[in-house]
Amino acid sequence: MKFLAITVMVITTLALTSPVASQAEPGDEEEAAAGHTTATTDGRRPSGPCALRGIDDTVSEAADTPPGFTRSYGTVRALTLFVDFPDARAEDSPEERYDEFFPAVADYYRTSSYGRLDYRSTPVRRWIHMSRPYEAYGIERGTPFDPGSDEEGYHALSKEIVKAVDDTVDFRRFDLINVLVTPNAGPPATEDVQSVTFAGSPTGLGTKDGVPFKNVSFIWSRQTGDSPYRVLNHENAHSFGLPDLYYTRGGSGLLRTPVGHWDPMDEDWGPSNDFLAWHKWKLGWLAPDQVNCLATPGTRTLTLTPTSVTGGTKLAVVPLSRTRALTLEARAPGPLDHMVCRPGVLITTVATDVASGAGPVRTSDATPGSAGCYTTDLNVNARLSDATYVTGQRQSGSGVTVKVLGRDTGGNWRVTVRRAPRIPRPPVTDPASDDDPD
């Protein structure tokens, strides 16, 4: 998506004309990734001195995702619903709308997680008709979920959803909820992006099954590019605890994308792109031996395997403080990374004390001033498309120097990382004490 209320609550919206029983309700067969195999079940959260902590319980780049969000490894079950309005009746069947996203969303997660996330969606294959016209709900970019509003906004929509399906859906079975709105409701996404997720916190709305209605993504309109389904990967990632990387301040337009097309939490339009290695670690998709934590002074040489292939070291982390770290990873073209035009080592700075939508991750640009190497798609921040460091280049700052030594025949990158010892600060003395006669 391109906007998100994080720390927020979540809910979905639908209304019922008559709750006609569907063969998909309540127990339609789960749809897993195509050719699904459970490669591994050893997903785990990060730990150790490089696992930066957050400063509060809101969503952030902290390694320890707060309670309330959805587990992001193992088997995760999604309930997928379909919505239209009296003035915007669906022009496609539920199956056609569903096929825009599945099995592609599940396949994406399976590939990106190296098999550690088994995403299974259960669709309720009918359009649930809202009781009022689209405009009556006052939905626009940035509309909050307000539990005190029964007439407008996502709370009003969500009450109708629950009423529509609560008798036939067992919400206890699901970890998150997708609401796919008919694409002809509201403005086209090229004019105003309204897709949104309310994740983490309770919404105040319950179900007959005794579970809260939360971790819900609403998908409006259609996006463009070779993989428009990724808007749902972006939105669901909020339910997994990932923040927005792009700047959300200043109205409806995208302002700046400080990470660029190196992660769908910054740019999820245009050509396909994979998650940052830091995010893969945060989500539990990397085994401990795939992460190098460089927490002490010294010089180390390591080999990074591109994130687009399985196995090998995926991430090196150099903690700079309790809330900041430098991260290194290798990027190359792959099944999910379609825009990598300059394979190399991507260096980013992660800040857990910077809020979602305020640039919590920044890419270090190895070619400042360059127009970039991927310049054919306006959905790609072209100037950062060649941000990767290649053989002979180095980056220095905050007492850390990184030098790229080269790439082997297997596409793996060797780098040296030198971390200087911290110079202790001299004790601060009170100048007045020199004049103290005692």
Tab-separated table of C-alpha atoms in Angstrom:
chain	number	residue	atom	x	y	z
A	1	MET	CA	0.000	0.000	0.000
A	2	LYS	CA	1.009	3.558	0.245
A	3	PHE	CA	-0.432	4.545	3.542
A	4	LEU	CA	-0.724	2.833	6.830
A	5	ALA	CA	-1.888	3.409	10.279
A	6	ILE	CA	0.550	1.443	12.312
A	7	THR	CA	-0.012	0.619	15.855
A	8	VAL	CA	-3.409	0.833	14.693
A	9	MET	CA	-6.235	-1.489	14.781
A	10	VAL	CA	-7.609	-3.393	11.976
A	11	ILE	CA	-10.850	-4.390	10.582
A	12	THR	CA	-12.662	-5.209	7.452
A	13	THR	CA	-15.657	-3.937	5.770
A	14	LEU	CA	-18.577	-5.571	4.266
A	15	ALA	CA	-22.227	-5.656	4.413
A	16	LEU	CA	-24.740	-8.231	3.864
A	17	THR	CA	-27.833	-8.225	1.843
A	18	SER	CA	-28.639	-11.742	2.789
A	19	PRO	CA	-26.076	-14.093	4.246
A	20	VAL	CA	-26.451	-16.706	1.572
A	21	ALA	CA	-24.522	-19.804	2.504
A	22	SER	CA	-21.601	-20.453	0.207
A	23	GLN	CA	-19.682	-23.628	-0.378
A	24	ALA	CA	-16.672	-21.576	0.689
A	25	GLU	CA	-18.231	-20.915	4.076
A	26	PRO	CA	-17.124	-21.785	6.580
A	27	GLY	CA	-14.498	-24.298	5.602
A	28	ASP	CA	-13.288	-23.784	2.053
A	29	GLU	CA	-10.098	-25.632	1.348
A	30	GLU	CA	-6.994	-23.673	2.202
A	31	GLU	CA	-4.921	-22.598	-0.757
A	32	ALA	CA	-1.191	-22.771	-0.156
A	33	ALA	CA	1.626	-21.706	-2.415
A	34	ALA	CA	1.777	-23.476	-5.747
A	35	GLY	CA	3.901	-26.578	-5.513
A	36	HIS	CA	4.018	-26.016	-1.781
A	37	THR	CA	6.518	-27.879	0.311
A	38	THR	CA	7.427	-27.060	3.845
A	39	ALA	CA	11.158	-26.541	3.427
A	40	THR	CA	11.836	-25.824	7.053
A	41	THR	CA	10.038	-24.944	10.241
A	42	ASP	CA	12.947	-23.407	12.142
A	43	GLY	CA	11.759	-19.822	11.850
A	44	ARG	CA	12.652	-17.763	14.879
A	45	ARG	CA	12.927	-14.174	15.994
A	46	PRO	CA	16.337	-12.471	16.087
A	47	SER	CA	18.403	-12.446	19.255
A	48	GLY	CA	21.819	-11.297	20.430
A	49	PRO	CA	23.600	-7.923	20.533
A	50	CYS	CA	22.682	-7.094	16.920
A	51	ALA	CA	18.948	-7.582	17.485
A	52	LEU	CA	18.110	-3.917	18.034
A	53	ARG	CA	15.347	-3.113	20.469
A	54	GLY	CA	12.572	-0.616	20.034
A	55	ILE	CA	11.858	2.408	22.172
A	56	ASP	CA	8.149	1.650	22.689
A	57	ASP	CA	5.438	-0.832	21.727
A	58	THR	CA	4.634	0.686	18.343
A	59	VAL	CA	5.648	-1.012	15.101
A	60	SER	CA	9.206	-0.208	14.099
A	61	GLU	CA	12.391	-1.735	12.726
A	62	ALA	CA	13.084	-3.268	16.136
A	63	ALA	CA	13.966	-6.944	16.011
A	64	ASP	CA	11.430	-7.688	18.741
A	65	THR	CA	8.026	-7.169	17.138
A	66	PRO	CA	5.489	-6.172	19.822
A	67	PRO	CA	2.648	-8.524	20.822
A	68	GLY	CA	-0.562	-8.403	18.818
A	69	PHE	CA	0.924	-8.780	15.358
A	70	THR	CA	0.688	-11.967	13.327
A	71	ARG	CA	3.412	-14.602	13.455
A	72	SER	CA	5.429	-14.424	10.226
A	73	TYR	CA	6.842	-17.944	9.987
A	74	GLY	CA	5.414	-21.429	10.018
A	75	THR	CA	1.831	-21.816	8.802
A	76	VAL	CA	-0.136	-18.565	8.659
A	77	ARG	CA	-3.819	-18.672	7.723
A	78	ALA	CA	-5.585	-15.785	6.030
A	79	LEU	CA	-9.313	-15.258	5.566
A	80	THR	CA	-10.040	-13.522	2.260
A	81	LEU	CA	-13.331	-11.676	1.754
A	82	PHE	CA	-14.827	-9.732	-1.164
A	83	VAL	CA	-16.723	-6.435	-0.966
A	84	ASP	CA	-18.784	-4.254	-3.286
A	85	PHE	CA	-21.240	-1.353	-2.928
A	86	PRO	CA	-24.718	-0.477	-4.267
A	87	ASP	CA	-23.189	2.179	-6.534
A	88	ALA	CA	-20.173	0.059	-7.443
A	89	ARG	CA	-21.318	-3.478	-8.066
A	90	ALA	CA	-18.575	-5.945	-8.815
A	91	GLU	CA	-17.897	-6.388	-12.518
A	92	ASP	CA	-15.808	-9.504	-11.965
A	93	SER	CA	-16.571	-12.730	-10.173
A	94	PRO	CA	-15.006	-13.342	-6.742
A	95	GLU	CA	-12.827	-15.990	-8.391
A	96	GLU	CA	-11.474	-13.466	-10.890
A	97	ARG	CA	-10.664	-10.935	-8.188
A	98	TYR	CA	-9.092	-13.655	-6.072
A	99	ASP	CA	-6.940	-14.824	-8.954
A	100	GLU	CA	-5.339	-11.377	-9.129
A	101	PHE	CA	-3.605	-12.206	-5.840
A	102	PHE	CA	-3.490	-15.948	-5.361
A	103	PRO	CA	-1.513	-18.105	-5.466
A	104	ALA	CA	0.968	-15.299	-6.300
A	105	VAL	CA	0.971	-13.778	-2.791
A	106	ALA	CA	1.590	-17.145	-1.152
A	107	ASP	CA	4.255	-18.036	-3.722
A	108	TYR	CA	6.015	-14.744	-3.083
A	109	TYR	CA	6.167	-15.352	0.661
A	110	ARG	CA	7.314	-18.949	0.183
A	111	THR	CA	10.175	-17.821	-2.065
A	112	SER	CA	11.211	-14.790	-0.036
A	113	SER	CA	11.168	-16.736	3.241
A	114	TYR	CA	13.079	-19.710	1.804
A	115	GLY	CA	10.112	-21.887	2.675
A	116	ARG	CA	9.821	-20.685	6.269
A	117	LEU	CA	6.444	-18.999	5.743
A	118	ASP	CA	3.605	-21.277	4.654
A	119	TYR	CA	0.883	-18.745	3.788
A	120	ARG	CA	-2.558	-20.265	3.303
A	121	SER	CA	-5.592	-18.308	2.188
A	122	THR	CA	-9.209	-19.362	2.578
A	123	PRO	CA	-11.553	-17.339	0.343
A	124	VAL	CA	-15.243	-16.792	0.986
A	125	ARG	CA	-16.228	-16.910	-2.662
A	126	ARG	CA	-19.071	-14.412	-2.822
A	127	TRP	CA	-19.418	-10.669	-2.979
A	128	ILE	CA	-20.693	-9.224	0.250
A	129	HIS	CA	-22.768	-6.172	-0.565
A	130	MET	CA	-22.379	-3.083	1.544
A	131	SER	CA	-25.640	-1.510	2.675
A	132	ARG	CA	-24.826	2.037	1.514
A	133	PRO	CA	-23.025	3.714	-1.401
A	134	TYR	CA	-19.250	3.947	-1.299
A	135	GLU	CA	-19.155	7.672	-0.537
A	136	ALA	CA	-21.459	7.249	2.456
A	137	TYR	CA	-18.602	5.634	4.401
A	138	GLY	CA	-16.265	8.578	3.956
A	139	ILE	CA	-13.328	6.396	2.941
A	140	GLU	CA	-10.288	8.202	1.664
A	141	ARG	CA	-6.549	7.971	2.049
A	142	GLY	CA	-5.753	8.138	5.741
A	143	THR	CA	-9.241	7.320	7.047
A	144	PRO	CA	-8.725	5.850	10.541
A	145	PHE	CA	-10.451	3.024	12.284
A	146	ASP	CA	-12.534	4.840	14.870
A	147	PRO	CA	-14.408	2.522	17.241
A	148	GLY	CA	-16.650	5.425	18.207
A	149	SER	CA	-17.996	5.889	14.684
A	150	ASP	CA	-20.931	3.718	13.619
A	151	GLU	CA	-21.792	5.681	10.495
A	152	GLU	CA	-18.527	6.343	8.689
A	153	GLY	CA	-15.056	4.961	8.248
A	154	TYR	CA	-13.617	1.509	8.671
A	155	HIS	CA	-15.474	0.799	11.874
A	156	ALA	CA	-18.816	1.162	10.107
A	157	LEU	CA	-17.619	-1.045	7.263
A	158	SER	CA	-16.241	-3.623	9.648
A	159	LYS	CA	-19.425	-3.938	11.629
A	160	GLU	CA	-21.153	-4.924	8.416
A	161	ILE	CA	-18.463	-7.442	7.622
A	162	VAL	CA	-18.812	-9.164	10.940
A	163	LYS	CA	-22.586	-9.194	10.619
A	164	ALA	CA	-22.309	-10.657	7.141
A	165	VAL	CA	-20.040	-13.590	7.902
A	166	ASP	CA	-19.963	-14.118	11.648
A	167	ASP	CA	-22.524	-16.922	11.552
A	168	THR	CA	-20.592	-18.929	8.979
A	169	VAL	CA	-16.910	-18.116	9.526
A	170	ASP	CA	-14.920	-19.317	12.509
A	171	PHE	CA	-12.498	-16.434	13.034
A	172	ARG	CA	-10.493	-18.512	15.486
A	173	ARG	CA	-9.025	-20.380	12.523
A	174	PHE	CA	-7.335	-17.325	11.018
A	175	ASP	CA	-4.298	-15.214	11.777
A	176	LEU	CA	-5.124	-12.289	9.497
A	177	ILE	CA	-7.880	-11.036	7.214
A	178	ASN	CA	-7.837	-9.722	3.643
A	179	VAL	CA	-10.674	-7.628	2.263
A	180	LEU	CA	-10.529	-7.371	-1.528
A	181	VAL	CA	-12.772	-4.491	-2.574
A	182	THR	CA	-14.230	-4.422	-6.066
A	183	PRO	CA	-11.736	-2.382	-8.122
A	184	ASN	CA	-14.389	0.031	-9.446
A	185	ALA	CA	-15.161	1.389	-5.952
A	186	GLY	CA	-13.330	4.605	-5.187
A	187	PRO	CA	-10.606	6.344	-7.179
A	188	PRO	CA	-8.094	4.397	-9.261
A	189	ALA	CA	-4.871	3.630	-7.429
A	190	THR	CA	-2.930	5.730	-9.935
A	191	GLU	CA	-4.764	8.779	-8.551
A	192	ASP	CA	-5.106	7.970	-4.862
A	193	VAL	CA	-3.812	4.875	-3.081
A	194	GLN	CA	-6.260	3.818	-0.381
A	195	SER	CA	-5.157	0.287	0.456
A	196	VAL	CA	-4.491	0.116	4.162
A	197	THR	CA	-3.796	-2.241	7.045
A	198	PHE	CA	-4.805	-1.902	10.670
A	199	ALA	CA	-2.475	-4.138	12.618
A	200	GLY	CA	-1.294	-4.991	16.093
A	201	SER	CA	-3.732	-3.258	18.420
A	202	PRO	CA	-7.269	-4.489	19.085
A	203	THR	CA	-9.942	-2.713	17.082
A	204	GLY	CA	-12.612	-2.845	19.725
A	205	LEU	CA	-14.718	-5.043	17.484
A	206	GLY	CA	-15.219	-8.661	18.416
A	207	THR	CA	-16.678	-11.749	16.807
A	208	LYS	CA	-19.056	-14.420	18.019
A	209	ASP	CA	-16.080	-16.752	18.261
A	210	GLY	CA	-14.637	-14.619	21.025
A	211	VAL	CA	-11.623	-13.362	19.072
A	212	PRO	CA	-10.932	-9.736	18.139
A	213	PHE	CA	-11.252	-8.575	14.574
A	214	LYS	CA	-7.763	-7.260	13.788
A	215	ASN	CA	-4.717	-7.580	11.535
A	216	VAL	CA	-6.868	-6.738	8.528
A	217	SER	CA	-5.783	-5.447	5.127
A	218	PHE	CA	-8.142	-3.592	2.768
A	219	ILE	CA	-7.150	-3.664	-0.891
A	220	TRP	CA	-8.711	-1.027	-3.149
A	221	SER	CA	-8.467	-0.553	-6.929
A	222	ARG	CA	-5.602	-2.154	-8.898
A	223	GLN	CA	-1.912	-1.376	-9.066
A	224	THR	CA	0.280	-1.454	-12.138
A	225	GLY	CA	3.507	-3.260	-12.975
A	226	ASP	CA	4.582	-6.846	-13.559
A	227	SER	CA	3.448	-7.969	-10.105
A	228	PRO	CA	0.530	-5.816	-8.904
A	229	TYR	CA	-0.414	-8.471	-6.353
A	230	ARG	CA	2.508	-7.269	-4.207
A	231	VAL	CA	0.291	-4.591	-2.683
A	232	LEU	CA	-1.122	-7.427	-0.574
A	233	ASN	CA	2.367	-8.678	0.324
A	234	HIS	CA	3.125	-5.132	1.472
A	235	GLU	CA	-0.090	-4.837	3.463
A	236	ASN	CA	0.170	-8.270	5.081
A	237	ALA	CA	3.750	-7.449	6.057
A	238	HIS	CA	2.312	-4.701	8.256
A	239	SER	CA	0.356	-7.400	10.080
A	240	PHE	CA	3.682	-9.204	10.498
A	241	GLY	CA	5.104	-6.070	12.135
A	242	LEU	CA	6.972	-4.258	9.352
A	243	PRO	CA	6.756	-0.452	9.090
A	244	ASP	CA	6.421	1.751	6.034
A	245	LEU	CA	9.846	2.757	4.738
A	246	TYR	CA	8.689	5.589	2.508
A	247	TYR	CA	7.745	9.009	3.840
A	248	THR	CA	4.011	9.241	4.509
A	249	ARG	CA	3.946	12.822	5.720
A	250	GLY	CA	2.670	15.685	3.621
A	251	GLY	CA	-0.583	14.450	2.100
A	252	SER	CA	-1.521	11.868	-0.450
A	253	GLY	CA	1.538	11.965	-2.685
A	254	LEU	CA	4.639	9.850	-2.303
A	255	LEU	CA	7.352	12.182	-1.132
A	256	ARG	CA	10.631	10.342	-0.886
A	257	THR	CA	11.660	6.714	-0.921
A	258	PRO	CA	14.887	6.500	1.100
A	259	VAL	CA	15.366	2.772	0.490
A	260	GLY	CA	14.272	2.712	-3.119
A	261	HIS	CA	13.190	-0.434	-4.947
A	262	TRP	CA	15.181	-2.651	-2.606
A	263	ASP	CA	12.160	-3.505	-0.440
A	264	PRO	CA	8.384	-3.586	-1.082
A	265	MET	CA	7.779	-1.697	2.174
A	266	ASP	CA	9.209	1.309	0.332
A	267	GLU	CA	8.167	0.702	-3.274
A	268	ASP	CA	5.628	-2.029	-4.052
A	269	TRP	CA	4.649	-0.773	-7.513
A	270	GLY	CA	6.461	-1.550	-10.743
A	271	PRO	CA	8.797	-4.530	-11.144
A	272	SER	CA	8.958	-7.185	-8.459
A	273	ASN	CA	11.374	-6.677	-5.583
A	274	ASP	CA	12.372	-8.717	-2.544
A	275	PHE	CA	12.558	-7.795	1.138
A	276	LEU	CA	15.707	-6.454	2.747
A	277	ALA	CA	17.777	-9.046	4.568
A	278	TRP	CA	17.150	-7.154	7.830
A	279	HIS	CA	13.430	-7.664	7.312
A	280	LYS	CA	13.941	-11.337	6.532
A	281	TRP	CA	15.797	-11.671	9.837
A	282	LYS	CA	13.147	-9.703	11.727
A	283	LEU	CA	10.411	-11.899	10.252
A	284	GLY	CA	12.140	-15.121	11.300
A	285	TRP	CA	13.197	-16.210	7.819
A	286	LEU	CA	16.943	-16.453	8.474
A	287	ALA	CA	18.648	-19.109	10.547
A	288	PRO	CA	21.156	-17.863	13.155
A	289	ASP	CA	24.119	-19.006	11.064
A	290	GLN	CA	22.925	-16.854	8.154
A	291	VAL	CA	23.540	-13.641	10.102
A	292	ASN	CA	26.956	-12.236	11.024
A	293	CYS	CA	26.822	-9.953	14.049
A	294	LEU	CA	29.866	-7.652	14.127
A	295	ALA	CA	29.443	-6.147	17.569
A	296	THR	CA	33.090	-5.849	18.625
A	297	PRO	CA	36.046	-3.855	17.237
A	298	GLY	CA	38.335	-5.436	14.684
A	299	THR	CA	38.584	-6.328	11.013
A	300	ARG	CA	36.665	-9.231	9.552
A	301	THR	CA	36.322	-10.692	6.084
A	302	LEU	CA	33.056	-12.380	5.202
A	303	THR	CA	31.162	-13.738	2.231
A	304	LEU	CA	27.598	-12.693	1.487
A	305	THR	CA	25.320	-14.864	-0.628
A	306	PRO	CA	22.663	-12.996	-2.654
A	307	THR	CA	19.266	-12.899	-0.978
A	308	SER	CA	17.737	-14.220	-4.214
A	309	VAL	CA	19.166	-17.715	-3.644
A	310	THR	CA	18.813	-20.156	-0.770
A	311	GLY	CA	21.593	-20.896	1.683
A	312	GLY	CA	24.642	-18.982	2.772
A	313	THR	CA	25.154	-15.847	4.841
A	314	LYS	CA	22.473	-13.294	4.027
A	315	LEU	CA	23.106	-10.467	6.457
A	316	ALA	CA	25.905	-8.724	8.318
A	317	VAL	CA	24.945	-6.314	11.084
A	318	VAL	CA	27.182	-3.724	12.707
A	319	PRO	CA	25.375	-2.191	15.700
A	320	LEU	CA	26.142	1.514	16.078
A	321	SER	CA	24.027	2.112	19.187
A	322	ARG	CA	21.115	0.515	20.999
A	323	THR	CA	18.766	1.719	18.240
A	324	ARG	CA	20.948	2.015	15.112
A	325	ALA	CA	22.839	-0.448	12.957
A	326	LEU	CA	24.617	-0.706	9.638
A	327	THR	CA	23.509	-3.681	7.550
A	328	LEU	CA	25.128	-5.406	4.578
A	329	GLU	CA	23.585	-7.843	2.110
A	330	ALA	CA	24.225	-9.056	-1.434
A	331	ARG	CA	21.608	-8.390	-4.103
A	332	ALA	CA	21.396	-9.939	-7.570
A	333	PRO	CA	18.634	-10.584	-10.114
A	334	GLY	CA	16.386	-13.421	-9.024
A	335	PRO	CA	12.830	-14.783	-8.923
A	336	LEU	CA	11.621	-11.791	-6.897
A	337	ASP	CA	14.285	-9.180	-7.695
A	338	HIS	CA	13.469	-8.123	-11.247
A	339	MET	CA	15.090	-4.683	-11.251
A	340	VAL	CA	18.603	-5.419	-10.009
A	341	CYS	CA	20.713	-3.875	-12.766
A	342	ARG	CA	23.892	-3.578	-10.714
A	343	PRO	CA	24.537	-6.690	-8.592
A	344	GLY	CA	26.585	-5.898	-5.521
A	345	VAL	CA	26.541	-5.240	-1.799
A	346	LEU	CA	23.655	-3.157	-0.496
A	347	ILE	CA	24.433	-1.122	2.619
A	348	THR	CA	21.655	0.361	4.712
A	349	THR	CA	21.274	2.085	8.056
A	350	VAL	CA	18.455	0.831	10.271
A	351	ALA	CA	16.987	3.008	13.020
A	352	THR	CA	14.508	1.572	15.504
A	353	ASP	CA	13.871	4.998	17.036
A	354	VAL	CA	12.479	6.401	13.775
A	355	ALA	CA	8.762	5.928	13.253
A	356	SER	CA	7.018	4.108	10.445
A	357	GLY	CA	6.581	6.462	7.525
A	358	ALA	CA	9.476	8.683	8.615
A	359	GLY	CA	12.339	6.850	6.920
A	360	PRO	CA	13.445	4.229	9.478
A	361	VAL	CA	15.813	2.647	6.914
A	362	ARG	CA	18.122	4.486	4.535
A	363	THR	CA	20.126	3.125	1.647
A	364	SER	CA	23.746	4.210	1.288
A	365	ASP	CA	24.239	5.250	-2.336
A	366	ALA	CA	27.494	3.952	-3.853
A	367	THR	CA	27.001	6.210	-6.881
A	368	PRO	CA	25.752	9.573	-5.574
A	369	GLY	CA	24.746	11.910	-8.358
A	370	SER	CA	24.116	9.075	-10.789
A	371	ALA	CA	20.839	8.904	-12.672
A	372	GLY	CA	20.727	5.171	-11.932
A	373	CYS	CA	20.733	2.081	-14.112
A	374	TYR	CA	17.008	1.220	-14.044
A	375	THR	CA	15.366	4.247	-15.612
A	376	THR	CA	12.469	2.844	-17.623
A	377	ASP	CA	9.819	2.672	-14.873
A	378	LEU	CA	8.621	5.715	-12.957
A	379	ASN	CA	7.650	3.424	-10.057
A	380	VAL	CA	11.347	2.805	-9.376
A	381	ASN	CA	13.541	5.314	-7.568
A	382	ALA	CA	16.064	5.288	-10.402
A	383	ARG	CA	18.787	7.151	-8.521
A	384	LEU	CA	19.025	4.339	-5.972
A	385	SER	CA	18.826	1.516	-8.516
A	386	ASP	CA	22.636	1.516	-8.732
A	387	ALA	CA	23.198	2.094	-5.013
A	388	THR	CA	25.000	-1.229	-4.507
A	389	TYR	CA	28.737	-1.297	-3.815
A	390	VAL	CA	30.928	-3.312	-6.174
A	391	THR	CA	34.542	-4.462	-6.300
A	392	GLY	CA	36.980	-1.874	-4.961
A	393	GLN	CA	34.373	0.466	-3.487
A	394	ARG	CA	34.250	1.334	0.170
A	395	GLN	CA	31.958	3.089	2.589
A	396	SER	CA	33.076	4.732	5.824
A	397	GLY	CA	31.252	6.355	8.687
A	398	SER	CA	30.492	6.058	12.405
A	399	GLY	CA	33.805	4.283	12.978
A	400	VAL	CA	32.997	1.537	10.465
A	401	THR	CA	34.686	0.970	7.097
A	402	VAL	CA	33.319	-1.501	4.583
A	403	LYS	CA	35.304	-2.508	1.492
A	404	VAL	CA	34.042	-4.779	-1.253
A	405	LEU	CA	36.782	-7.192	-2.289
A	406	GLY	CA	35.073	-8.895	-5.176
A	407	ARG	CA	32.607	-11.463	-6.438
A	408	ASP	CA	33.318	-15.154	-6.930
A	409	THR	CA	32.122	-17.367	-9.765
A	410	GLY	CA	29.055	-18.344	-7.744
A	411	GLY	CA	27.891	-14.734	-7.460
A	412	ASN	CA	28.821	-14.395	-3.768
A	413	TRP	CA	30.464	-11.178	-2.567
A	414	ARG	CA	33.485	-10.924	-0.265
A	415	VAL	CA	33.768	-7.856	1.941
A	416	THR	CA	35.936	-6.660	4.787
A	417	VAL	CA	34.415	-4.779	7.667
A	418	ARG	CA	36.651	-2.790	9.986
A	419	ARG	CA	35.188	-1.484	13.193
A	420	ALA	CA	37.386	0.932	15.114
A	421	PRO	CA	37.534	0.768	18.918
A	422	ARG	CA	35.354	3.256	20.650
A	423	ILE	CA	37.339	6.005	22.303
A	424	PRO	CA	36.019	6.543	25.810
A	425	ARG	CA	34.937	10.059	26.544
A	426	PRO	CA	36.861	11.852	29.310
A	427	PRO	CA	34.888	12.408	32.480
A	428	VAL	CA	33.115	15.712	32.686
A	429	THR	CA	34.250	17.818	35.615
A	430	ASP	CA	32.585	20.789	37.158
A	431	PRO	CA	34.765	23.857	36.457
A	432	ALA	CA	33.507	25.422	39.639
A	433	SER	CA	35.188	22.689	41.653
A	434	ASP	CA	38.644	24.152	40.789
A	435	ASP	CA	37.762	27.286	42.686
A	436	ASP	CA	36.325	25.486	45.652
A	437	PRO	CA	38.546	26.399	48.642
A	438	ASP	CA	37.600	23.153	50.276
